[in-house]
mmCIF file of C-alpha atoms and ligand atoms in Angstrom:
data_model
loop_
_atom_site.group_PDB
_atom_site.id
_atom_site.type_symbol
_atom_site.label_atom_id
_atom_site.label_comp_id
_atom_site.label_asym_id
_atom_site.label_seq_id
_atom_site.Cartn_x
_atom_site.Cartn_y
_atom_site.Cartn_z
ATOM 1 C CA MET A 1 0.013 0.290 0.121
ATOM 2 C CA PRO A 2 1.628 3.326 -0.869
ATOM 3 C CA ILE A 3 3.001 5.442 2.071
ATOM 4 C CA PHE A 4 0.334 8.186 1.941
ATOM 5 C CA TRP A 5 -2.713 5.838 2.064
ATOM 6 C CA ARG A 6 -0.916 4.051 5.427
ATOM 7 C CA ILE A 7 -0.324 7.420 6.837
ATOM 8 C CA PHE A 8 -3.629 8.929 5.866
ATOM 9 C CA LEU A 9 -5.373 5.228 7.032
ATOM 10 C CA THR A 10 -3.503 4.967 10.422
ATOM 11 C CA ASN A 11 -4.316 8.994 11.079
ATOM 12 C CA LEU A 12 -8.095 8.007 10.390
ATOM 13 C CA VAL A 13 -8.002 5.167 12.414
ATOM 14 C CA CYS A 14 -6.796 7.226 15.508
ATOM 15 C CA VAL A 15 -9.386 10.204 14.791
ATOM 16 C CA MET A 16 -12.573 7.809 14.584
ATOM 17 C CA GLY A 17 -11.427 5.434 17.140
ATOM 18 C CA GLY A 18 -10.988 8.043 19.587
ATOM 19 C CA GLY A 19 -14.402 9.587 18.717
ATOM 20 C CA TRP A 20 -15.930 6.527 19.002
ATOM 21 C CA LEU A 21 -14.120 5.699 22.621
ATOM 22 C CA ALA A 22 -15.143 9.153 23.832
ATOM 23 C CA THR A 23 -18.436 8.951 22.598
ATOM 24 C CA GLU A 24 -18.477 5.392 24.567
ATOM 25 C CA ILE A 25 -17.815 6.821 27.657
ATOM 26 C CA THR A 26 -19.827 9.724 27.955
ATOM 27 C CA THR A 27 -22.944 7.995 26.942
ATOM 28 C CA ARG A 28 -22.831 4.584 28.651
ATOM 29 C CA PHE A 29 -20.749 5.688 32.010
ATOM 30 C CA LEU A 30 -21.687 9.161 32.874
ATOM 31 C CA GLN A 31 -24.515 11.074 33.686
ATOM 32 C CA PRO A 32 -25.848 14.145 31.121
ATOM 33 C CA GLY A 33 -23.685 16.822 32.942
ATOM 34 C CA ALA A 34 -21.396 15.264 34.773
ATOM 35 C CA ILE A 35 -18.335 16.095 32.469
ATOM 36 C CA THR A 36 -16.822 18.946 33.598
ATOM 37 C CA THR A 37 -14.446 21.456 31.444
ATOM 38 C CA ALA A 38 -11.536 20.360 32.923
ATOM 39 C CA MET A 39 -12.087 16.446 32.151
ATOM 40 C CA HIS A 40 -13.419 17.789 28.456
ATOM 41 C CA LEU A 41 -9.928 19.026 27.988
ATOM 42 C CA THR A 42 -8.071 16.225 29.815
ATOM 43 C CA LEU A 43 -10.151 13.716 27.153
ATOM 44 C CA ILE A 44 -9.234 16.000 24.197
ATOM 45 C CA GLY A 45 -5.318 16.285 25.520
ATOM 46 C CA PHE A 46 -5.215 12.633 25.802
ATOM 47 C CA ALA A 47 -6.703 11.358 22.357
ATOM 48 C CA LEU A 48 -4.500 14.533 21.043
ATOM 49 C CA ALA A 49 -1.749 12.679 22.806
ATOM 50 C CA VAL A 50 -2.633 9.087 21.720
ATOM 51 C CA SER A 51 -3.168 10.397 18.071
ATOM 52 C CA ALA A 52 0.141 12.239 17.866
ATOM 53 C CA LEU A 53 2.391 9.235 19.374
ATOM 54 C CA VAL A 54 0.669 6.706 16.894
ATOM 55 C CA THR A 55 1.378 9.372 13.724
ATOM 56 C CA TRP A 56 5.103 9.743 15.003
ATOM 57 C CA ARG A 57 5.649 5.949 15.510
ATOM 58 C CA GLY A 58 4.007 5.665 11.991
ATOM 59 C CA ILE A 59 6.169 8.295 10.266
ATOM 60 C CA GLU A 60 9.256 7.419 12.213
ATOM 61 C CA TYR A 61 8.964 3.528 11.044
ATOM 62 C CA THR A 62 7.912 4.822 7.540
ATOM 63 C CA PHE A 63 11.098 6.890 6.599
ATOM 64 C CA ARG A 64 13.901 4.821 9.060
ATOM 65 C CA PRO A 65 15.396 3.442 6.415
ATOM 66 C CA LEU A 66 15.895 6.972 5.105
ATOM 67 C CA ARG A 67 17.181 7.815 8.158
ATOM 68 C CA ASP A 68 19.631 4.993 8.335
ATOM 69 C CA LEU A 69 20.755 5.978 4.736
ATOM 70 C CA ARG A 70 21.529 9.531 5.923
ATOM 71 C CA VAL A 71 23.373 8.084 8.844
ATOM 72 C CA ALA A 72 25.564 6.213 6.259
ATOM 73 C CA ILE A 73 26.300 8.936 3.990
ATOM 74 C CA ASP A 74 27.365 11.208 6.902
ATOM 75 C CA ARG A 75 29.699 8.138 8.337
ATOM 76 C CA PHE A 76 31.213 8.023 4.716
ATOM 77 C CA ARG A 77 31.580 11.853 4.248
ATOM 78 C CA SER A 78 33.206 12.370 7.724
ATOM 79 C CA ASN A 79 35.867 8.927 7.339
ATOM 80 C CA GLY A 80 35.747 8.300 3.862
ATOM 81 C CA ALA A 81 35.294 4.731 4.818
ATOM 82 C CA ASP A 82 33.194 2.811 2.299
ATOM 83 C CA MET A 83 29.849 3.260 2.535
ATOM 84 C CA VAL A 84 27.729 0.568 4.445
ATOM 85 C CA LEU A 85 24.337 0.821 3.213
ATOM 86 C CA PRO A 86 21.620 0.086 5.980
ATOM 87 C CA SER A 87 20.800 -3.742 5.874
ATOM 88 C CA GLY A 88 18.104 -6.474 6.183
ATOM 89 C CA ALA A 89 14.479 -5.526 7.672
ATOM 90 C CA GLY A 90 12.892 -2.856 9.450
ATOM 91 C CA GLY A 91 10.970 0.234 8.088
ATOM 92 C CA ASP A 92 8.883 0.832 5.348
ATOM 93 C CA PRO A 93 9.308 -1.671 2.898
ATOM 94 C CA ASP A 94 8.672 1.529 -0.072
ATOM 95 C CA THR A 95 11.236 4.070 1.180
ATOM 96 C CA ARG A 96 13.500 1.287 2.078
ATOM 97 C CA ALA A 97 13.676 0.376 -1.630
ATOM 98 C CA VAL A 98 13.910 4.337 -2.323
ATOM 99 C CA ALA A 99 17.244 4.168 0.543
ATOM 100 C CA ARG A 100 18.184 1.006 -1.163
ATOM 101 C CA ALA A 101 18.423 2.467 -4.599
ATOM 102 C CA VAL A 102 19.745 6.130 -3.857
ATOM 103 C CA GLY A 103 22.613 4.254 -1.749
ATOM 104 C CA ASP A 104 23.636 1.985 -4.697
ATOM 105 C CA LEU A 105 23.623 4.982 -7.173
ATOM 106 C CA TRP A 106 25.709 6.478 -4.130
ATOM 107 C CA THR A 107 28.162 3.430 -4.303
ATOM 108 C CA ALA A 108 28.364 3.546 -8.089
ATOM 109 C CA LEU A 109 29.042 7.129 -8.255
ATOM 110 C CA SER A 110 31.832 6.691 -5.343
ATOM 111 C CA GLN A 111 33.502 3.584 -7.862
ATOM 112 C CA ALA A 112 33.209 5.926 -11.006
ATOM 113 C CA ASN A 113 34.761 8.943 -9.049
ATOM 114 C CA ALA A 114 37.751 6.658 -7.932
ATOM 115 C CA ARG A 115 38.185 5.316 -11.745
ATOM 116 C CA VAL A 116 38.035 9.017 -13.060
ATOM 117 C CA ALA A 117 40.676 10.072 -10.237
ATOM 118 C CA GLU A 118 42.810 6.852 -10.963
ATOM 119 C CA GLN A 119 42.769 7.967 -14.894
ATOM 120 C CA ASN A 120 43.380 11.356 -14.116
ATOM 121 C CA ASP A 121 46.731 10.368 -11.972
ATOM 122 C CA ARG A 122 47.614 8.255 -14.809
ATOM 123 C CA LEU A 123 47.270 10.966 -17.147
ATOM 124 C CA ARG A 124 49.126 13.674 -14.908
ATOM 125 C CA VAL A 125 51.813 10.965 -14.927
ATOM 126 C CA LEU A 126 51.722 10.636 -18.903
ATOM 127 C CA ALA A 127 51.826 14.691 -19.217
ATOM 128 C CA THR A 128 54.706 14.919 -17.135
ATOM 129 C CA GLU A 129 56.502 12.140 -19.018
ATOM 130 C CA VAL A 130 55.829 13.636 -22.056
ATOM 131 C CA ILE A 131 57.036 17.273 -21.172
ATOM 132 C CA ALA A 132 60.277 15.710 -19.621
ATOM 133 C CA ALA A 133 60.547 13.816 -22.828
ATOM 134 C CA GLN A 134 60.190 16.888 -24.862
ATOM 135 C CA GLU A 135 62.513 18.928 -22.958
ATOM 136 C CA ALA A 136 65.373 16.252 -23.211
ATOM 137 C CA GLU A 137 64.918 15.869 -26.580
ATOM 138 C CA ARG A 138 65.158 19.725 -27.289
ATOM 139 C CA GLN A 139 68.108 19.837 -25.273
ATOM 140 C CA ARG A 140 69.838 17.086 -26.853
ATOM 141 C CA ILE A 141 68.730 18.788 -30.213
ATOM 142 C CA SER A 142 70.088 21.748 -29.305
ATOM 143 C CA ARG A 143 73.280 20.358 -28.165
ATOM 144 C CA GLU A 144 73.664 18.945 -31.755
ATOM 145 C CA LEU A 145 72.661 21.954 -33.642
ATOM 146 C CA HIS A 146 75.239 24.073 -31.227
ATOM 147 C CA ASP A 147 78.038 21.469 -31.321
ATOM 148 C CA GLU A 148 77.949 19.949 -34.283
ATOM 149 C CA ALA A 149 75.938 21.625 -37.042
ATOM 150 C CA GLY A 150 77.494 25.245 -35.644
ATOM 151 C CA GLN A 151 81.149 24.007 -35.496
ATOM 152 C CA ALA A 152 81.242 22.946 -38.528
ATOM 153 C CA LEU A 153 79.272 26.285 -39.971
ATOM 154 C CA THR A 154 81.803 28.069 -38.014
ATOM 155 C CA ALA A 155 84.651 26.162 -39.910
ATOM 156 C CA LEU A 156 83.526 26.596 -43.358
ATOM 157 C CA ILE A 157 82.882 30.108 -42.686
ATOM 158 C CA ILE A 158 86.607 30.639 -41.711
ATOM 159 C CA GLY A 159 87.802 28.358 -44.562
ATOM 160 C CA LEU A 160 85.601 30.492 -47.054
ATOM 161 C CA GLU A 161 86.900 33.766 -45.427
ATOM 162 C CA ARG A 162 90.455 32.383 -45.596
ATOM 163 C CA GLY A 163 89.985 31.137 -49.604
ATOM 164 C CA GLU A 164 88.495 34.617 -50.047
ATOM 165 C CA ASN A 165 91.777 36.451 -48.993
ATOM 166 C CA GLU A 166 93.920 33.914 -50.801
ATOM 167 C CA MET A 167 92.358 35.012 -53.816
ATOM 168 C CA ARG A 168 93.900 37.637 -55.333
ATOM 169 C CA GLY A 169 94.169 39.570 -58.804
ATOM 170 C CA ASP A 170 91.427 40.950 -61.087
ATOM 171 C CA HIS A 171 90.802 37.874 -62.793
ATOM 172 C CA LEU A 172 89.677 36.174 -59.796
ATOM 173 C CA ALA A 173 86.719 38.895 -58.997
ATOM 174 C CA ASP A 174 84.129 36.850 -59.541
ATOM 175 C CA ALA A 175 85.117 34.160 -57.828
ATOM 176 C CA ARG A 176 85.790 36.282 -54.831
ATOM 177 C CA ALA A 177 82.153 37.676 -55.262
ATOM 178 C CA ASN A 178 81.297 34.351 -55.385
ATOM 179 C CA VAL A 179 82.900 33.414 -52.290
ATOM 180 C CA ARG A 180 82.268 36.074 -50.470
ATOM 181 C CA ARG A 181 77.799 35.440 -50.750
ATOM 182 C CA LEU A 182 78.657 32.030 -49.857
ATOM 183 C CA ARG A 183 80.214 32.872 -46.940
ATOM 184 C CA ASP A 184 77.594 35.231 -45.993
ATOM 185 C CA MET A 185 74.980 32.900 -46.769
ATOM 186 C CA ALA A 186 76.660 30.473 -44.097
ATOM 187 C CA ILE A 187 76.984 33.186 -41.731
ATOM 188 C CA ALA A 188 73.174 33.739 -41.937
ATOM 189 C CA THR A 189 72.533 30.030 -41.625
ATOM 190 C CA LEU A 190 74.486 30.142 -38.645
ATOM 191 C CA ASP A 191 72.643 32.653 -36.932
ATOM 192 C CA GLU A 192 69.285 30.917 -37.587
ATOM 193 C CA ILE A 193 71.048 27.536 -36.264
ATOM 194 C CA ARG A 194 72.052 29.577 -33.229
ATOM 195 C CA ASN A 195 68.722 31.222 -32.514
ATOM 196 C CA LEU A 196 67.192 27.970 -33.073
ATOM 197 C CA ALA A 197 69.364 26.137 -30.780
ATOM 198 C CA ILE A 198 68.440 29.169 -28.181
ATOM 199 C CA ASP A 199 64.552 28.556 -29.096
ATOM 200 C CA LEU A 200 64.913 24.651 -28.567
ATOM 201 C CA ARG A 201 66.911 25.492 -24.762
ATOM 202 C CA PRO A 202 69.234 28.077 -24.285
ATOM 203 C CA SER A 203 72.390 26.894 -22.438
ATOM 204 C CA VAL A 204 72.280 29.915 -20.374
ATOM 205 C CA LEU A 205 69.364 28.897 -18.897
ATOM 206 C CA ASP A 206 71.121 25.458 -17.401
ATOM 207 C CA ASP A 207 74.493 27.017 -16.807
ATOM 208 C CA LEU A 208 73.404 30.794 -15.549
ATOM 209 C CA GLY A 209 69.820 30.140 -14.163
ATOM 210 C CA LEU A 210 65.965 31.546 -15.125
ATOM 211 C CA VAL A 211 66.698 35.141 -14.820
ATOM 212 C CA ALA A 212 69.829 35.166 -16.782
ATOM 213 C CA ALA A 213 67.602 32.778 -19.502
ATOM 214 C CA ILE A 214 65.092 35.033 -20.130
ATOM 215 C CA ARG A 215 66.936 38.360 -20.095
ATOM 216 C CA SER A 216 68.827 37.389 -23.003
ATOM 217 C CA TYR A 217 66.174 35.631 -24.330
ATOM 218 C CA ALA A 218 64.500 38.873 -24.365
ATOM 219 C CA ARG A 219 67.499 40.230 -25.926
ATOM 220 C CA ALA A 220 67.400 37.719 -28.735
ATOM 221 C CA VAL A 221 63.664 38.471 -29.605
ATOM 222 C CA MET A 222 64.200 42.040 -29.168
ATOM 223 C CA ALA A 223 67.031 41.798 -31.886
ATOM 224 C CA ARG A 224 64.940 39.924 -34.345
ATOM 225 C CA SER A 225 61.475 41.287 -34.216
ATOM 226 C CA GLY A 226 62.151 45.157 -33.191
ATOM 227 C CA LEU A 227 59.692 44.799 -30.217
ATOM 228 C CA ALA A 228 60.616 47.133 -27.018
ATOM 229 C CA ILE A 229 61.163 44.453 -24.323
ATOM 230 C CA GLU A 230 61.333 45.788 -20.739
ATOM 231 C CA PHE A 231 62.263 42.913 -17.921
ATOM 232 C CA VAL A 232 61.774 43.842 -14.541
ATOM 233 C CA VAL A 233 62.684 41.528 -11.556
ATOM 234 C CA VAL A 234 61.452 41.526 -8.152
ATOM 235 C CA GLY A 235 62.344 39.864 -4.982
ATOM 236 C CA VAL A 236 64.351 37.235 -7.193
ATOM 237 C CA ASP A 237 68.574 37.449 -7.161
ATOM 238 C CA GLU A 238 70.189 37.631 -10.359
ATOM 239 C CA SER A 239 71.766 34.218 -10.055
ATOM 240 C CA GLU A 240 69.428 32.631 -8.147
ATOM 241 C CA ARG A 241 68.401 29.241 -8.841
ATOM 242 C CA PHE A 242 65.278 27.042 -8.663
ATOM 243 C CA GLY A 243 64.354 23.606 -9.303
ATOM 244 C CA VAL A 244 65.074 22.521 -12.558
ATOM 245 C CA ASP A 245 61.103 22.244 -13.620
ATOM 246 C CA ILE A 246 60.403 25.442 -12.072
ATOM 247 C CA GLU A 247 63.068 27.193 -14.355
ATOM 248 C CA ILE A 248 62.199 25.040 -17.189
ATOM 249 C CA ALA A 249 58.500 26.057 -16.957
ATOM 250 C CA LEU A 250 58.609 29.776 -16.117
ATOM 251 C CA PHE A 251 61.089 29.990 -19.181
ATOM 252 C CA ARG A 252 58.834 28.042 -21.637
ATOM 253 C CA VAL A 253 55.782 30.319 -20.412
ATOM 254 C CA VAL A 254 58.286 33.764 -20.870
ATOM 255 C CA GLN A 255 59.017 32.318 -24.176
ATOM 256 C CA GLU A 256 55.491 31.212 -25.757
ATOM 257 C CA ALA A 257 53.881 34.525 -24.413
ATOM 258 C CA LEU A 258 56.500 36.173 -26.289
ATOM 259 C CA THR A 259 56.253 33.818 -29.607
ATOM 260 C CA ASN A 260 52.789 34.770 -29.000
ATOM 261 C CA VAL A 261 52.865 38.690 -28.941
ATOM 262 C CA VAL A 262 55.418 38.408 -31.995
ATOM 263 C CA LYS A 263 52.958 36.465 -33.759
ATOM 264 C CA HIS A 264 49.505 37.570 -33.117
ATOM 265 C CA ALA A 265 49.435 41.011 -31.091
ATOM 266 C CA ALA A 266 50.737 43.643 -33.377
ATOM 267 C CA ALA A 267 52.270 44.938 -30.267
ATOM 268 C CA THR A 268 55.125 47.464 -29.936
ATOM 269 C CA GLY A 269 55.991 47.138 -26.567
ATOM 270 C CA VAL A 270 56.074 44.257 -23.761
ATOM 271 C CA THR A 271 57.017 44.288 -20.069
ATOM 272 C CA ILE A 272 57.967 40.880 -18.573
ATOM 273 C CA ARG A 273 58.131 41.045 -14.692
ATOM 274 C CA LEU A 274 59.783 38.258 -12.675
ATOM 275 C CA ALA A 275 58.633 38.416 -9.585
ATOM 276 C CA ARG A 276 59.075 36.668 -5.988
ATOM 277 C CA ASP A 277 54.885 36.839 -4.057
ATOM 278 C CA ALA A 278 55.370 35.428 -0.538
ATOM 279 C CA ASP A 279 56.206 31.771 -1.536
ATOM 280 C CA ARG A 280 55.445 31.565 -5.011
ATOM 281 C CA LEU A 281 57.116 32.985 -8.337
ATOM 282 C CA VAL A 282 55.226 34.673 -10.145
ATOM 283 C CA ALA A 283 55.931 35.686 -14.384
ATOM 284 C CA LEU A 284 53.486 38.505 -15.706
ATOM 285 C CA VAL A 285 54.043 39.396 -19.313
ATOM 286 C CA GLU A 286 51.656 42.318 -20.606
ATOM 287 C CA ASP A 287 51.819 43.765 -23.991
ATOM 288 C CA ASP A 288 50.303 46.750 -25.395
ATOM 289 C CA GLY A 289 48.784 45.046 -28.633
ATOM 290 C CA ARG A 290 45.541 44.476 -30.135
ATOM 291 C CA GLY A 291 44.222 42.481 -26.864
ATOM 292 C CA ILE A 292 43.244 38.795 -26.609
ATOM 293 C CA ALA A 293 39.183 38.321 -27.637
ATOM 294 C CA PRO A 294 37.291 36.043 -25.442
ATOM 295 C CA VAL A 295 36.919 32.854 -28.250
ATOM 296 C CA GLU A 296 41.046 33.173 -28.524
ATOM 297 C CA GLY A 297 41.609 32.313 -25.130
ATOM 298 C CA ASP A 298 39.466 28.939 -25.553
ATOM 299 C CA ARG A 299 41.966 26.310 -25.476
ATOM 300 C CA ALA A 300 39.499 24.037 -26.696
ATOM 301 C CA ASP A 301 40.974 24.302 -30.165
ATOM 302 C CA THR A 302 43.490 21.602 -30.256
ATOM 303 C CA ARG A 303 45.579 23.273 -33.468
ATOM 304 C CA ARG A 304 46.632 25.767 -30.796
ATOM 305 C CA LEU A 305 49.036 24.415 -28.281
ATOM 306 C CA GLY A 306 50.623 27.529 -26.772
ATOM 307 C CA LEU A 307 48.302 28.637 -24.001
ATOM 308 C CA PHE A 308 47.589 24.763 -23.584
ATOM 309 C CA GLY A 309 50.590 23.890 -22.634
ATOM 310 C CA ILE A 310 51.180 26.730 -19.917
ATOM 311 C CA ALA A 311 47.816 25.670 -18.609
ATOM 312 C CA GLU A 312 49.384 22.051 -18.380
ATOM 313 C CA ARG A 313 52.305 23.138 -16.677
ATOM 314 C CA ALA A 314 50.265 25.464 -14.539
ATOM 315 C CA TYR A 315 48.091 21.910 -13.670
ATOM 316 C CA LEU A 316 51.529 19.782 -12.907
ATOM 317 C CA LEU A 317 53.219 22.197 -10.778
ATOM 318 C CA ASN A 318 50.178 23.125 -8.811
ATOM 319 C CA GLY A 319 50.251 26.732 -10.237
ATOM 320 C CA GLU A 320 47.848 28.948 -11.467
ATOM 321 C CA PHE A 321 47.452 30.810 -15.311
ATOM 322 C CA GLU A 322 45.382 33.701 -16.240
ATOM 323 C CA ILE A 323 45.392 35.398 -19.616
ATOM 324 C CA GLY A 324 43.009 38.379 -20.886
ATOM 325 C CA PRO A 325 42.912 41.737 -22.122
ATOM 326 C CA ARG A 326 44.036 44.576 -20.234
ATOM 327 C CA ALA A 327 41.847 47.480 -19.026
ATOM 328 C CA VAL A 328 44.171 49.646 -20.889
ATOM 329 C CA GLY A 329 44.453 47.950 -24.291
ATOM 330 C CA GLY A 330 46.908 44.741 -24.814
ATOM 331 C CA THR A 331 47.151 41.362 -22.999
ATOM 332 C CA ARG A 332 47.948 40.334 -19.971
ATOM 333 C CA LEU A 333 49.495 36.556 -18.961
ATOM 334 C CA ARG A 334 49.978 35.762 -15.464
ATOM 335 C CA PHE A 335 51.599 32.448 -14.441
ATOM 336 C CA SER A 336 52.706 31.598 -11.178
ATOM 337 C CA ILE A 337 53.747 28.337 -9.092
ATOM 338 C CA PRO A 338 55.112 27.727 -5.994
ATOM 339 C CA ALA A 339 58.662 28.525 -5.464
ATOM 340 C CA ASP A 340 59.321 24.809 -4.196
ATOM 341 C CA ALA A 341 57.037 23.232 -6.760
ATOM 342 C CA HIS A 342 56.812 19.500 -7.510
ATOM 343 C CA ARG A 343 54.930 18.081 -10.333
ATOM 344 C CA ASP A 344 52.357 16.546 -8.173
ATOM 345 C CA GLY A 345 49.878 19.228 -7.237
ATOM 346 C CA VAL A 346 46.838 20.848 -8.781
ATOM 347 C CA SER A 347 45.269 24.137 -8.387
ATOM 348 C CA VAL A 348 42.090 25.537 -9.847
ATOM 349 C CA LYS A 349 41.445 28.857 -10.654
ATOM 350 C CA THR A 350 39.000 30.828 -12.598
ATOM 351 C CA ALA A 351 39.301 34.498 -11.506
ATOM 352 C CA HIS A 352 37.951 38.271 -12.538
ATOM 353 C CA ASN A 353 41.403 39.927 -11.883
ATOM 354 C CA GLY A 354 39.903 43.684 -11.248
ATOM 355 C CA SER A 355 38.642 45.431 -14.610
ATOM 356 C CA GLU A 356 40.980 42.955 -16.713
ATOM 357 C CA ARG A 357 38.809 39.818 -17.254
ATOM 358 C CA VAL A 358 40.238 36.926 -17.313
ATOM 359 C CA LEU A 359 39.887 34.565 -20.429
ATOM 360 C CA ALA A 360 41.346 31.527 -19.309
ATOM 361 C CA SER A 361 42.833 29.882 -16.436
ATOM 362 C CA ALA A 362 44.588 26.876 -15.184
ATOM 363 C CA SER A 363 41.854 24.796 -14.862
ATOM 364 C CA SER A 364 39.933 20.653 -13.848
ATOM 365 C CA LYS A 365 40.861 19.658 -10.640
HETATM 366 N N1 LIG B 1 49.378 38.186 -26.826
HETATM 367 C C1 LIG B 1 48.241 38.111 -27.644
HETATM 368 N N2 LIG B 1 47.843 39.277 -28.111
HETATM 369 C C2 LIG B 1 46.587 38.909 -29.016
HETATM 370 N N3 LIG B 1 46.260 37.549 -29.063
HETATM 371 C C3 LIG B 1 46.919 36.731 -28.348
HETATM 372 C C4 LIG B 1 47.931 36.885 -27.560
HETATM 373 N N4 LIG B 1 48.514 35.491 -27.117
HETATM 374 C C5 LIG B 1 47.447 34.841 -27.822
HETATM 375 N N5 LIG B 1 46.477 35.122 -28.543
HETATM 376 C C6 LIG B 1 45.650 34.482 -29.299
HETATM 377 O O1 LIG B 1 45.411 33.457 -28.741
HETATM 378 C C7 LIG B 1 45.372 32.371 -29.575
HETATM 379 C C8 LIG B 1 45.753 30.922 -28.601
HETATM 380 O O2 LIG B 1 47.279 31.206 -28.608
HETATM 381 P P1 LIG B 1 48.363 29.947 -28.517
HETATM 382 O O3 LIG B 1 49.525 30.111 -27.903
HETATM 383 O O4 LIG B 1 47.661 28.993 -27.748
HETATM 384 O O5 LIG B 1 48.284 29.169 -29.886
HETATM 385 P P2 LIG B 1 48.787 29.491 -31.317
HETATM 386 O O6 LIG B 1 50.070 30.777 -31.137
HETATM 387 O O7 LIG B 1 48.176 30.150 -32.178
HETATM 388 O O8 LIG B 1 49.450 28.594 -31.670
HETATM 389 P P3 LIG B 1 50.961 27.686 -31.266
HETATM 390 O O9 LIG B 1 50.909 28.583 -29.635
HETATM 391 O O10 LIG B 1 50.252 26.178 -30.975
HETATM 392 O O11 LIG B 1 51.650 27.807 -31.919
HETATM 393 C C9 LIG B 1 45.955 32.606 -30.605
HETATM 394 O O12 LIG B 1 45.918 31.901 -31.974
HETATM 395 C C10 LIG B 1 45.801 34.303 -30.796
HETATM 396 O O13 LIG B 1 44.815 34.709 -31.482
HETATM 397 MG MG1 LIG B 2 51.274 30.265 -29.489
#
């Protein structure tokens, strides 16, 4: 029988039974006019108490399974133990069935959550490994470019210069011009190879540290692109060293931010700020270009890996990342990580930063 009817009929029986009993008592055992107001009130009070008791017991019995379920969920929440569903008999069968269904759902949900968390952990390890492998490969190629191709080109340039000097006489003027052209080409190629090697992994980052690496990279970009770049360092010593993960992450973020400014911003000036804020290191890159539009900050576009890569580094190093337009025009990118970050934490931040709307941030925990 549905719960509603069970409660309704129980109350109906109580009320009718009480009425019948009161009528029986008054008509059979008492003289007319013998009932005083006090007795009247006592009888009504007694009937009400009996009715309330029966109703309370009925409702308590009906909803006992839900109460047991709530206790089980509270216990699960407070100590994280496996949820033990209320067992066996007791209580209304309908509510027990509902409680059991909710309990089963809860258990299924917990198991699914545990599976997602496990997969998330695996993905995190995989992403960390991919980034580490990419860095190692970049370092290897950068060294090879520098040591092998760079040395070979330098030797070639010296040889060409020597050859040019040894070609004397007017009859060799054309040959001299050809050799000079070849030497100029070799010099330009050497420049390109050096830039490529720096982009891949500047040795100054490993040898002298983050500040020197950013400074030297900013100079190279300035020379290549004509951008006016200002580099401000606050609270970090010039020669201070951090963990290799931190140095690489911050360098790569600044590198990608500058590449984006050159590629997309149509800016004339950029300010890079590297600062220590309490126990965090913050890299801030602000340009005076066209600004970033909301849809551009959306990293769902898998063809665009730059901002996605920055968010990924933030995710893996317990960091925070925001990019958005500046109120005064241009784009502002902020990346921060704990100065002693390890690749095991996650922090989520979706924020509005004063008047500067934040379009993208390290996310998804
Ligand atoms: N400083 C900036 N000024 C203006 N727009 C920007 C700036 N930085 C990024 N964007 C916009 O955000 C988009 C996403 O940047 P992201 O670095 O992820 O991709 P990408 O530079 O196009 O490609 P990739 O970095 O993979 O070579 C860019 O295509 C660009 O439209
Ligand atoms: Mg990019």
